[in-house]
Amino acid sequence: MDNLGQKIKKRREELGLSQEDLAKILGYKHKSSINKIELGAADVPRAKVPAFAKALGMTAIEFSGWTEDRKTVSFSYCLEQQMKLLGWVVLYDADGNAILTHDGVEYEVTEEKIKELESRVALYMDFLLNDLAKNSRKIGG
């Protein structure tokens, strides 16, 4: 999909929802708000991202533009799921910056810092797994 508005329209249609249905679910007074978003004439307010995602049967990460390929195969996705268990949620804005949310407070973090976090977690995880293997009984190979 070229943009978020088109993605919303496609998913809404897949679910058999009209613009009016989606507007009602999201608390908009008129379907024109949804129409403007789908046409790219208006942006989805950041505060509405979780509601849009839920209404469209998606995670906030999927809604924010992550591809299915990245979701299913990436270390990033695994890390984000672990972060959720710790009470942290990460979304990405159009500029590639991460918005971390924890205890109702939002923090803007560059994509570079997120990549650094991923790298450090991967190194630490590798260290722990090697230590676990070293102190375990081999049963094959």
mmCIF file of N, CA and C in Angstrom:
data_model
loop_
_atom_site.group_PDB
_atom_site.id
_atom_site.type_symbol
_atom_site.label_atom_id
_atom_site.label_comp_id
_atom_site.label_asym_id
_atom_site.label_seq_id
_atom_site.Cartn_x
_atom_site.Cartn_y
_atom_site.Cartn_z
ATOM 1 N N MET A 1 0.850 -1.178 0.000
ATOM 2 C CA MET A 1 0.000 0.000 0.000
ATOM 3 C C MET A 1 0.891 1.235 0.000
ATOM 4 N N ASP A 2 0.430 2.249 -0.673
ATOM 5 C CA ASP A 2 1.227 3.460 -0.796
ATOM 6 C C ASP A 2 1.221 4.301 0.465
ATOM 7 N N ASN A 3 0.098 4.344 1.163
ATOM 8 C CA ASN A 3 0.051 5.161 2.371
ATOM 9 C C ASN A 3 -0.924 4.565 3.381
ATOM 10 N N LEU A 4 -0.906 5.147 4.545
ATOM 11 C CA LEU A 4 -1.736 4.625 5.626
ATOM 12 C C LEU A 4 -3.223 4.717 5.294
ATOM 13 N N GLY A 5 -3.636 5.792 4.644
ATOM 14 C CA GLY A 5 -5.044 5.945 4.279
ATOM 15 C C GLY A 5 -5.533 4.819 3.382
ATOM 16 N N GLN A 6 -4.710 4.452 2.409
ATOM 17 C CA GLN A 6 -5.076 3.350 1.515
ATOM 18 C C GLN A 6 -5.112 2.025 2.265
ATOM 19 N N LYS A 7 -4.194 1.869 3.194
ATOM 20 C CA LYS A 7 -4.154 0.652 4.008
ATOM 21 C C LYS A 7 -5.424 0.542 4.858
ATOM 22 N N ILE A 8 -5.845 1.667 5.427
ATOM 23 C CA ILE A 8 -7.070 1.692 6.235
ATOM 24 C C ILE A 8 -8.271 1.315 5.375
ATOM 25 N N LYS A 9 -8.359 1.920 4.195
ATOM 26 C CA LYS A 9 -9.486 1.641 3.297
ATOM 27 C C LYS A 9 -9.522 0.162 2.916
ATOM 28 N N LYS A 10 -8.376 -0.378 2.545
ATOM 29 C CA LYS A 10 -8.318 -1.787 2.137
ATOM 30 C C LYS A 10 -8.770 -2.693 3.274
ATOM 31 N N ARG A 11 -8.255 -2.457 4.465
ATOM 32 C CA ARG A 11 -8.605 -3.302 5.609
ATOM 33 C C ARG A 11 -10.074 -3.128 5.993
ATOM 34 N N ARG A 12 -10.557 -1.896 5.956
ATOM 35 C CA ARG A 12 -11.966 -1.635 6.272
ATOM 36 C C ARG A 12 -12.868 -2.417 5.321
ATOM 37 N N GLU A 13 -12.530 -2.384 4.028
ATOM 38 C CA GLU A 13 -13.322 -3.099 3.028
ATOM 39 C C GLU A 13 -13.224 -4.613 3.212
ATOM 40 N N GLU A 14 -12.034 -5.109 3.580
ATOM 41 C CA GLU A 14 -11.873 -6.544 3.853
ATOM 42 C C GLU A 14 -12.802 -6.990 4.977
ATOM 43 N N LEU A 15 -13.002 -6.109 5.946
ATOM 44 C CA LEU A 15 -13.855 -6.421 7.098
ATOM 45 C C LEU A 15 -15.333 -6.165 6.821
ATOM 46 N N GLY A 16 -15.639 -5.633 5.634
ATOM 47 C CA GLY A 16 -17.023 -5.348 5.280
ATOM 48 C C GLY A 16 -17.608 -4.155 6.009
ATOM 49 N N LEU A 17 -16.756 -3.241 6.432
ATOM 50 C CA LEU A 17 -17.215 -2.043 7.139
ATOM 51 C C LEU A 17 -17.346 -0.873 6.176
ATOM 52 N N SER A 18 -18.364 -0.063 6.379
ATOM 53 C CA SER A 18 -18.485 1.183 5.625
ATOM 54 C C SER A 18 -17.680 2.260 6.347
ATOM 55 N N GLN A 19 -17.482 3.376 5.683
ATOM 56 C CA GLN A 19 -16.809 4.497 6.351
ATOM 57 C C GLN A 19 -17.627 4.942 7.554
ATOM 58 N N GLU A 20 -18.927 4.904 7.407
ATOM 59 C CA GLU A 20 -19.811 5.294 8.509
ATOM 60 C C GLU A 20 -19.666 4.334 9.698
ATOM 61 N N ASP A 21 -19.578 3.029 9.406
ATOM 62 C CA ASP A 21 -19.384 2.035 10.473
ATOM 63 C C ASP A 21 -18.097 2.315 11.242
ATOM 64 N N LEU A 22 -17.009 2.515 10.498
ATOM 65 C CA LEU A 22 -15.713 2.745 11.136
ATOM 66 C C LEU A 22 -15.726 4.046 11.933
ATOM 67 N N ALA A 23 -16.350 5.075 11.374
ATOM 68 C CA ALA A 23 -16.439 6.355 12.082
ATOM 69 C C ALA A 23 -17.160 6.179 13.420
ATOM 70 N N LYS A 24 -18.245 5.425 13.402
ATOM 71 C CA LYS A 24 -19.022 5.196 14.621
ATOM 72 C C LYS A 24 -18.195 4.422 15.658
ATOM 73 N N ILE A 25 -17.496 3.383 15.219
ATOM 74 C CA ILE A 25 -16.660 2.582 16.123
ATOM 75 C C ILE A 25 -15.598 3.452 16.788
ATOM 76 N N LEU A 26 -15.039 4.386 16.004
ATOM 77 C CA LEU A 26 -13.934 5.215 16.488
ATOM 78 C C LEU A 26 -14.383 6.492 17.187
ATOM 79 N N GLY A 27 -15.689 6.723 17.234
ATOM 80 C CA GLY A 27 -16.199 7.893 17.938
ATOM 81 C C GLY A 27 -16.214 9.177 17.126
ATOM 82 N N TYR A 28 -16.062 9.058 15.806
ATOM 83 C CA TYR A 28 -16.178 10.239 14.954
ATOM 84 C C TYR A 28 -17.657 10.508 14.706
ATOM 85 N N LYS A 29 -18.019 11.788 14.566
ATOM 86 C CA LYS A 29 -19.417 12.150 14.375
ATOM 87 C C LYS A 29 -19.900 11.893 12.953
ATOM 88 N N HIS A 30 -18.976 11.901 11.988
ATOM 89 C CA HIS A 30 -19.382 11.734 10.597
ATOM 90 C C HIS A 30 -18.334 10.950 9.827
ATOM 91 N N LYS A 31 -18.775 10.255 8.792
ATOM 92 C CA LYS A 31 -17.863 9.444 7.985
ATOM 93 C C LYS A 31 -16.851 10.281 7.212
ATOM 94 N N SER A 32 -17.075 11.589 7.118
ATOM 95 C CA SER A 32 -16.142 12.443 6.369
ATOM 96 C C SER A 32 -14.742 12.420 6.985
ATOM 97 N N SER A 33 -14.655 12.209 8.290
ATOM 98 C CA SER A 33 -13.340 12.119 8.943
ATOM 99 C C SER A 33 -12.567 10.916 8.415
ATOM 100 N N ILE A 34 -13.246 9.790 8.274
ATOM 101 C CA ILE A 34 -12.615 8.576 7.744
ATOM 102 C C ILE A 34 -12.264 8.781 6.279
ATOM 103 N N ASN A 35 -13.161 9.398 5.532
ATOM 104 C CA ASN A 35 -12.912 9.654 4.111
ATOM 105 C C ASN A 35 -11.657 10.504 3.919
ATOM 106 N N LYS A 36 -11.503 11.543 4.724
ATOM 107 C CA LYS A 36 -10.323 12.412 4.618
ATOM 108 C C LYS A 36 -9.041 11.642 4.925
ATOM 109 N N ILE A 37 -9.085 10.780 5.921
ATOM 110 C CA ILE A 37 -7.908 9.976 6.277
ATOM 111 C C ILE A 37 -7.574 9.013 5.145
ATOM 112 N N GLU A 38 -8.585 8.347 4.613
ATOM 113 C CA GLU A 38 -8.348 7.390 3.528
ATOM 114 C C GLU A 38 -7.811 8.065 2.266
ATOM 115 N N LEU A 39 -8.226 9.291 2.024
ATOM 116 C CA LEU A 39 -7.743 10.031 0.851
ATOM 117 C C LEU A 39 -6.381 10.675 1.076
ATOM 118 N N GLY A 40 -5.906 10.648 2.317
ATOM 119 C CA GLY A 40 -4.617 11.261 2.630
ATOM 120 C C GLY A 40 -4.706 12.749 2.900
ATOM 121 N N ALA A 41 -5.925 13.271 3.011
ATOM 122 C CA ALA A 41 -6.119 14.695 3.273
ATOM 123 C C ALA A 41 -6.007 15.016 4.762
ATOM 124 N N ALA A 42 -6.056 13.995 5.598
ATOM 125 C CA ALA A 42 -5.913 14.170 7.048
ATOM 126 C C ALA A 42 -5.112 12.989 7.584
ATOM 127 N N ASP A 43 -4.404 13.229 8.671
ATOM 128 C CA ASP A 43 -3.618 12.178 9.312
ATOM 129 C C ASP A 43 -4.414 11.539 10.442
ATOM 130 N N VAL A 44 -4.039 10.323 10.782
ATOM 131 C CA VAL A 44 -4.618 9.669 11.955
ATOM 132 C C VAL A 44 -3.970 10.304 13.177
ATOM 133 N N PRO A 45 -4.764 10.885 14.074
ATOM 134 C CA PRO A 45 -4.172 11.452 15.288
ATOM 135 C C PRO A 45 -3.454 10.362 16.086
ATOM 136 N N ARG A 46 -2.286 10.687 16.611
ATOM 137 C CA ARG A 46 -1.489 9.702 17.358
ATOM 138 C C ARG A 46 -2.317 9.038 18.456
ATOM 139 N N ALA A 47 -3.145 9.808 19.128
ATOM 140 C CA ALA A 47 -3.948 9.256 20.219
ATOM 141 C C ALA A 47 -4.971 8.229 19.726
ATOM 142 N N LYS A 48 -5.307 8.275 18.435
ATOM 143 C CA LYS A 48 -6.301 7.355 17.874
ATOM 144 C C LYS A 48 -5.679 6.085 17.292
ATOM 145 N N VAL A 49 -4.348 6.010 17.219
ATOM 146 C CA VAL A 49 -3.694 4.843 16.609
ATOM 147 C C VAL A 49 -4.148 3.532 17.253
ATOM 148 N N PRO A 50 -4.125 3.406 18.590
ATOM 149 C CA PRO A 50 -4.572 2.135 19.178
ATOM 150 C C PRO A 50 -6.025 1.796 18.835
ATOM 151 N N ALA A 51 -6.893 2.803 18.811
ATOM 152 C CA ALA A 51 -8.305 2.564 18.498
ATOM 153 C C ALA A 51 -8.478 2.127 17.045
ATOM 154 N N PHE A 52 -7.763 2.785 16.122
ATOM 155 C CA PHE A 52 -7.818 2.384 14.712
ATOM 156 C C PHE A 52 -7.342 0.944 14.562
ATOM 157 N N ALA A 53 -6.221 0.632 15.187
ATOM 158 C CA ALA A 53 -5.665 -0.719 15.080
ATOM 159 C C ALA A 53 -6.668 -1.756 15.581
ATOM 160 N N LYS A 54 -7.251 -1.500 16.737
ATOM 161 C CA LYS A 54 -8.216 -2.441 17.314
ATOM 162 C C LYS A 54 -9.439 -2.589 16.412
ATOM 163 N N ALA A 55 -9.961 -1.472 15.916
ATOM 164 C CA ALA A 55 -11.147 -1.503 15.060
ATOM 165 C C ALA A 55 -10.896 -2.277 13.769
ATOM 166 N N LEU A 56 -9.650 -2.244 13.295
ATOM 167 C CA LEU A 56 -9.305 -2.916 12.044
ATOM 168 C C LEU A 56 -8.714 -4.307 12.274
ATOM 169 N N GLY A 57 -8.725 -4.758 13.532
ATOM 170 C CA GLY A 57 -8.240 -6.094 13.840
ATOM 171 C C GLY A 57 -6.753 -6.273 13.624
ATOM 172 N N MET A 58 -5.992 -5.232 13.934
ATOM 173 C CA MET A 58 -4.544 -5.256 13.738
ATOM 174 C C MET A 58 -3.864 -4.880 15.044
ATOM 175 N N THR A 59 -2.586 -5.183 15.122
ATOM 176 C CA THR A 59 -1.811 -4.650 16.233
ATOM 177 C C THR A 59 -1.429 -3.221 15.874
ATOM 178 N N ALA A 60 -1.072 -2.441 16.863
ATOM 179 C CA ALA A 60 -0.635 -1.067 16.593
ATOM 180 C C ALA A 60 0.611 -1.067 15.719
ATOM 181 N N ILE A 61 1.455 -2.072 15.879
ATOM 182 C CA ILE A 61 2.670 -2.174 15.068
ATOM 183 C C ILE A 61 2.307 -2.410 13.611
ATOM 184 N N GLU A 62 1.400 -3.345 13.350
ATOM 185 C CA GLU A 62 0.962 -3.598 11.974
ATOM 186 C C GLU A 62 0.327 -2.339 11.388
ATOM 187 N N PHE A 63 -0.521 -1.709 12.176
ATOM 188 C CA PHE A 63 -1.212 -0.513 11.712
ATOM 189 C C PHE A 63 -0.234 0.598 11.363
ATOM 190 N N SER A 64 0.843 0.682 12.105
ATOM 191 C CA SER A 64 1.819 1.754 11.901
ATOM 192 C C SER A 64 2.742 1.519 10.711
ATOM 193 N N GLY A 65 2.550 0.423 10.000
ATOM 194 C CA GLY A 65 3.270 0.251 8.752
ATOM 195 C C GLY A 65 4.260 -0.878 8.662
ATOM 196 N N TRP A 66 4.388 -1.695 9.677
ATOM 197 C CA TRP A 66 5.311 -2.822 9.600
ATOM 198 C C TRP A 66 4.749 -3.854 8.643
ATOM 199 N N THR A 67 5.598 -4.451 7.834
ATOM 200 C CA THR A 67 5.152 -5.468 6.888
ATOM 201 C C THR A 67 5.037 -6.812 7.588
ATOM 202 N N GLU A 68 4.249 -7.696 7.017
ATOM 203 C CA GLU A 68 4.103 -9.034 7.578
ATOM 204 C C GLU A 68 5.435 -9.779 7.578
ATOM 205 N N ASP A 69 6.247 -9.613 6.514
ATOM 206 C CA ASP A 69 7.547 -10.279 6.461
ATOM 207 C C ASP A 69 8.396 -9.874 7.653
ATOM 208 N N ARG A 70 8.480 -8.591 7.896
ATOM 209 C CA ARG A 70 9.312 -8.124 9.005
ATOM 210 C C ARG A 70 8.752 -8.630 10.327
ATOM 211 N N LYS A 71 7.443 -8.612 10.437
ATOM 212 C CA LYS A 71 6.818 -9.044 11.685
ATOM 213 C C LYS A 71 7.142 -10.495 11.995
ATOM 214 N N THR A 72 7.079 -11.350 10.997
ATOM 215 C CA THR A 72 7.202 -12.776 11.266
ATOM 216 C C THR A 72 8.634 -13.257 11.374
ATOM 217 N N VAL A 73 9.584 -12.550 10.812
ATOM 218 C CA VAL A 73 10.946 -13.079 10.793
ATOM 219 C C VAL A 73 11.966 -12.222 11.523
ATOM 220 N N SER A 74 11.599 -11.094 12.006
ATOM 221 C CA SER A 74 12.628 -10.195 12.525
ATOM 222 C C SER A 74 12.829 -10.286 14.030
ATOM 223 N N PHE A 75 14.056 -10.059 14.393
ATOM 224 C CA PHE A 75 14.406 -9.959 15.805
ATOM 225 C C PHE A 75 13.691 -8.756 16.412
ATOM 226 N N SER A 76 13.512 -7.708 15.602
ATOM 227 C CA SER A 76 12.833 -6.499 16.077
ATOM 228 C C SER A 76 11.455 -6.837 16.632
ATOM 229 N N TYR A 77 10.724 -7.644 15.911
ATOM 230 C CA TYR A 77 9.382 -8.011 16.343
ATOM 231 C C TYR A 77 9.433 -8.771 17.674
ATOM 232 N N CYS A 78 10.363 -9.719 17.774
ATOM 233 C CA CYS A 78 10.508 -10.488 19.021
ATOM 234 C C CYS A 78 10.835 -9.568 20.192
ATOM 235 N N LEU A 79 11.741 -8.631 19.948
ATOM 236 C CA LEU A 79 12.118 -7.687 20.998
ATOM 237 C C LEU A 79 10.919 -6.834 21.406
ATOM 238 N N GLU A 80 10.156 -6.377 20.436
ATOM 239 C CA GLU A 80 8.979 -5.559 20.745
ATOM 240 C C GLU A 80 7.965 -6.339 21.575
ATOM 241 N N GLN A 81 7.819 -7.625 21.289
ATOM 242 C CA GLN A 81 6.896 -8.446 22.072
ATOM 243 C C GLN A 81 7.386 -8.588 23.512
ATOM 244 N N GLN A 82 8.688 -8.741 23.693
ATOM 245 C CA GLN A 82 9.246 -8.812 25.045
ATOM 246 C C GLN A 82 9.082 -7.475 25.769
ATOM 247 N N MET A 83 9.272 -6.388 25.033
ATOM 248 C CA MET A 83 9.092 -5.061 25.624
ATOM 249 C C MET A 83 7.660 -4.896 26.123
ATOM 250 N N LYS A 84 6.689 -5.397 25.337
ATOM 251 C CA LYS A 84 5.285 -5.320 25.745
ATOM 252 C C LYS A 84 5.069 -6.020 27.082
ATOM 253 N N LEU A 85 5.717 -7.179 27.246
ATOM 254 C CA LEU A 85 5.580 -7.912 28.507
ATOM 255 C C LEU A 85 6.103 -7.105 29.686
ATOM 256 N N LEU A 86 7.037 -6.203 29.412
ATOM 257 C CA LEU A 86 7.607 -5.345 30.455
ATOM 258 C C LEU A 86 6.866 -4.010 30.580
ATOM 259 N N GLY A 87 5.789 -3.854 29.803
ATOM 260 C CA GLY A 87 4.992 -2.641 29.891
ATOM 261 C C GLY A 87 5.393 -1.529 28.939
ATOM 262 N N TRP A 88 6.272 -1.811 27.995
ATOM 263 C CA TRP A 88 6.704 -0.816 27.011
ATOM 264 C C TRP A 88 6.057 -1.120 25.666
ATOM 265 N N VAL A 89 5.551 -0.095 24.997
ATOM 266 C CA VAL A 89 4.992 -0.240 23.653
ATOM 267 C C VAL A 89 5.783 0.671 22.736
ATOM 268 N N VAL A 90 6.105 0.176 21.547
ATOM 269 C CA VAL A 90 6.843 0.986 20.581
ATOM 270 C C VAL A 90 6.041 1.086 19.289
ATOM 271 N N LEU A 91 5.899 2.307 18.800
ATOM 272 C CA LEU A 91 5.272 2.600 17.515
ATOM 273 C C LEU A 91 6.261 3.433 16.717
ATOM 274 N N TYR A 92 6.076 3.498 15.423
ATOM 275 C CA TYR A 92 6.976 4.284 14.585
ATOM 276 C C TYR A 92 6.193 5.372 13.869
ATOM 277 N N ASP A 93 6.762 6.585 13.838
ATOM 278 C CA ASP A 93 6.114 7.672 13.113
ATOM 279 C C ASP A 93 6.590 7.665 11.662
ATOM 280 N N ALA A 94 6.053 8.578 10.865
ATOM 281 C CA ALA A 94 6.373 8.628 9.439
ATOM 282 C C ALA A 94 7.840 8.935 9.167
ATOM 283 N N ASP A 95 8.539 9.530 10.119
ATOM 284 C CA ASP A 95 9.954 9.871 9.939
ATOM 285 C C ASP A 95 10.885 8.743 10.371
ATOM 286 N N GLY A 96 10.336 7.620 10.812
ATOM 287 C CA GLY A 96 11.158 6.497 11.240
ATOM 288 C C GLY A 96 11.563 6.552 12.695
ATOM 289 N N ASN A 97 11.109 7.556 13.419
ATOM 290 C CA ASN A 97 11.415 7.638 14.847
ATOM 291 C C ASN A 97 10.473 6.729 15.624
ATOM 292 N N ALA A 98 10.981 6.196 16.700
ATOM 293 C CA ALA A 98 10.170 5.336 17.554
ATOM 294 C C ALA A 98 9.509 6.186 18.629
ATOM 295 N N ILE A 99 8.285 5.836 18.937
ATOM 296 C CA ILE A 99 7.577 6.439 20.055
ATOM 297 C C ILE A 99 7.427 5.322 21.087
ATOM 298 N N LEU A 100 8.177 5.425 22.176
ATOM 299 C CA LEU A 100 8.085 4.454 23.261
ATOM 300 C C LEU A 100 7.056 4.954 24.262
ATOM 301 N N THR A 101 6.183 4.071 24.699
ATOM 302 C CA THR A 101 5.183 4.429 25.696
ATOM 303 C C THR A 101 5.339 3.494 26.885
ATOM 304 N N HIS A 102 5.391 4.094 28.067
ATOM 305 C CA HIS A 102 5.503 3.316 29.306
ATOM 306 C C HIS A 102 4.815 4.095 30.417
ATOM 307 N N ASP A 103 3.915 3.436 31.112
ATOM 308 C CA ASP A 103 3.168 4.073 32.203
ATOM 309 C C ASP A 103 2.499 5.374 31.767
ATOM 310 N N GLY A 104 1.970 5.390 30.540
ATOM 311 C CA GLY A 104 1.250 6.550 30.038
ATOM 312 C C GLY A 104 2.106 7.711 29.577
ATOM 313 N N VAL A 105 3.420 7.544 29.577
ATOM 314 C CA VAL A 105 4.331 8.607 29.140
ATOM 315 C C VAL A 105 4.954 8.188 27.813
ATOM 316 N N GLU A 106 5.021 9.123 26.859
ATOM 317 C CA GLU A 106 5.612 8.841 25.548
ATOM 318 C C GLU A 106 7.010 9.432 25.457
ATOM 319 N N TYR A 107 7.895 8.689 24.798
ATOM 320 C CA TYR A 107 9.274 9.123 24.583
ATOM 321 C C TYR A 107 9.597 8.961 23.104
ATOM 322 N N GLU A 108 10.152 9.999 22.485
ATOM 323 C CA GLU A 108 10.562 9.895 21.087
ATOM 324 C C GLU A 108 12.026 9.458 21.039
ATOM 325 N N VAL A 109 12.294 8.389 20.299
ATOM 326 C CA VAL A 109 13.630 7.811 20.205
ATOM 327 C C VAL A 109 13.952 7.608 18.730
ATOM 328 N N THR A 110 15.183 7.891 18.333
ATOM 329 C CA THR A 110 15.545 7.706 16.926
ATOM 330 C C THR A 110 15.611 6.221 16.587
ATOM 331 N N GLU A 111 15.425 5.927 15.314
ATOM 332 C CA GLU A 111 15.519 4.547 14.849
ATOM 333 C C GLU A 111 16.920 3.992 15.121
ATOM 334 N N GLU A 112 17.919 4.856 15.035
ATOM 335 C CA GLU A 112 19.300 4.449 15.312
ATOM 336 C C GLU A 112 19.438 3.908 16.737
ATOM 337 N N LYS A 113 18.803 4.572 17.693
ATOM 338 C CA LYS A 113 18.872 4.122 19.091
ATOM 339 C C LYS A 113 18.140 2.787 19.283
ATOM 340 N N ILE A 114 17.050 2.600 18.551
ATOM 341 C CA ILE A 114 16.335 1.325 18.624
ATOM 342 C C ILE A 114 17.214 0.212 18.063
ATOM 343 N N LYS A 115 17.886 0.471 16.943
ATOM 344 C CA LYS A 115 18.798 -0.524 16.353
ATOM 345 C C LYS A 115 19.931 -0.854 17.329
ATOM 346 N N GLU A 116 20.427 0.163 18.018
ATOM 347 C CA GLU A 116 21.476 -0.056 19.020
ATOM 348 C C GLU A 116 20.953 -0.946 20.150
ATOM 349 N N LEU A 117 19.732 -0.694 20.592
ATOM 350 C CA LEU A 117 19.119 -1.527 21.626
ATOM 351 C C LEU A 117 19.009 -2.970 21.148
ATOM 352 N N GLU A 118 18.533 -3.162 19.910
ATOM 353 C CA GLU A 118 18.405 -4.511 19.351
ATOM 354 C C GLU A 118 19.750 -5.222 19.341
ATOM 355 N N SER A 119 20.783 -4.515 18.920
ATOM 356 C CA SER A 119 22.123 -5.095 18.844
ATOM 357 C C SER A 119 22.621 -5.512 20.226
ATOM 358 N N ARG A 120 22.430 -4.646 21.203
ATOM 359 C CA ARG A 120 22.892 -4.941 22.565
ATOM 360 C C ARG A 120 22.119 -6.110 23.174
ATOM 361 N N VAL A 121 20.812 -6.152 22.928
ATOM 362 C CA VAL A 121 20.005 -7.260 23.441
ATOM 363 C C VAL A 121 20.430 -8.567 22.773
ATOM 364 N N ALA A 122 20.693 -8.527 21.462
ATOM 365 C CA ALA A 122 21.124 -9.733 20.742
ATOM 366 C C ALA A 122 22.448 -10.250 21.296
ATOM 367 N N LEU A 123 23.387 -9.350 21.549
ATOM 368 C CA LEU A 123 24.677 -9.767 22.108
ATOM 369 C C LEU A 123 24.508 -10.386 23.493
ATOM 370 N N TYR A 124 23.694 -9.757 24.326
ATOM 371 C CA TYR A 124 23.471 -10.268 25.674
ATOM 372 C C TYR A 124 22.760 -11.620 25.631
ATOM 373 N N MET A 125 21.774 -11.737 24.748
ATOM 374 C CA MET A 125 21.048 -12.992 24.611
ATOM 375 C C MET A 125 21.992 -14.107 24.140
ATOM 376 N N ASP A 126 22.860 -13.792 23.177
ATOM 377 C CA ASP A 126 23.830 -14.770 22.686
ATOM 378 C C ASP A 126 24.749 -15.224 23.823
ATOM 379 N N PHE A 127 25.202 -14.276 24.620
ATOM 380 C CA PHE A 127 26.052 -14.599 25.770
ATOM 381 C C PHE A 127 25.330 -15.548 26.723
ATOM 382 N N LEU A 128 24.092 -15.231 27.070
ATOM 383 C CA LEU A 128 23.331 -16.063 28.005
ATOM 384 C C LEU A 128 23.060 -17.457 27.444
ATOM 385 N N LEU A 129 22.733 -17.535 26.157
ATOM 386 C CA LEU A 129 22.465 -18.838 25.548
ATOM 387 C C LEU A 129 23.723 -19.698 25.491
ATOM 388 N N ASN A 130 24.856 -19.076 25.163
ATOM 389 C CA ASN A 130 26.119 -19.819 25.156
ATOM 390 C C ASN A 130 26.476 -20.310 26.553
ATOM 391 N N ASP A 131 26.238 -19.488 27.561
ATOM 392 C CA ASP A 131 26.499 -19.887 28.940
ATOM 393 C C ASP A 131 25.583 -21.039 29.338
ATOM 394 N N LEU A 132 24.330 -20.955 28.940
ATOM 395 C CA LEU A 132 23.377 -22.028 29.228
ATOM 396 C C LEU A 132 23.821 -23.327 28.561
ATOM 397 N N ALA A 133 24.222 -23.249 27.291
ATOM 398 C CA ALA A 133 24.666 -24.440 26.565
ATOM 399 C C ALA A 133 25.929 -25.026 27.193
ATOM 400 N N LYS A 134 26.853 -24.158 27.575
ATOM 401 C CA LYS A 134 28.116 -24.603 28.168
ATOM 402 C C LYS A 134 27.877 -25.374 29.467
ATOM 403 N N ASN A 135 26.848 -24.997 30.190
ATOM 404 C CA ASN A 135 26.559 -25.616 31.482
ATOM 405 C C ASN A 135 25.447 -26.661 31.408
ATOM 406 N N SER A 136 25.185 -27.147 30.196
ATOM 407 C CA SER A 136 24.146 -28.162 30.004
ATOM 408 C C SER A 136 24.760 -29.433 29.422
ATOM 409 N N ARG A 137 24.074 -30.537 29.581
ATOM 410 C CA ARG A 137 24.544 -31.812 29.052
ATOM 411 C C ARG A 137 24.211 -31.904 27.569
ATOM 412 N N LYS A 138 25.218 -32.223 26.746
ATOM 413 C CA LYS A 138 25.000 -32.418 25.307
ATOM 414 C C LYS A 138 24.275 -33.739 25.095
ATOM 415 N N ILE A 139 23.307 -33.732 24.183
ATOM 416 C CA ILE A 139 22.570 -34.970 23.903
ATOM 417 C C ILE A 139 22.639 -35.353 22.430
ATOM 418 N N GLY A 140 23.328 -34.591 21.636
ATOM 419 C CA GLY A 140 23.434 -34.915 20.213
ATOM 420 C C GLY A 140 24.502 -34.071 19.553
ATOM 421 N N GLY A 141 24.813 -34.419 18.287
ATOM 422 C CA GLY A 141 25.757 -33.661 17.463
ATOM 423 C C GLY A 141 27.091 -33.633 18.006
#
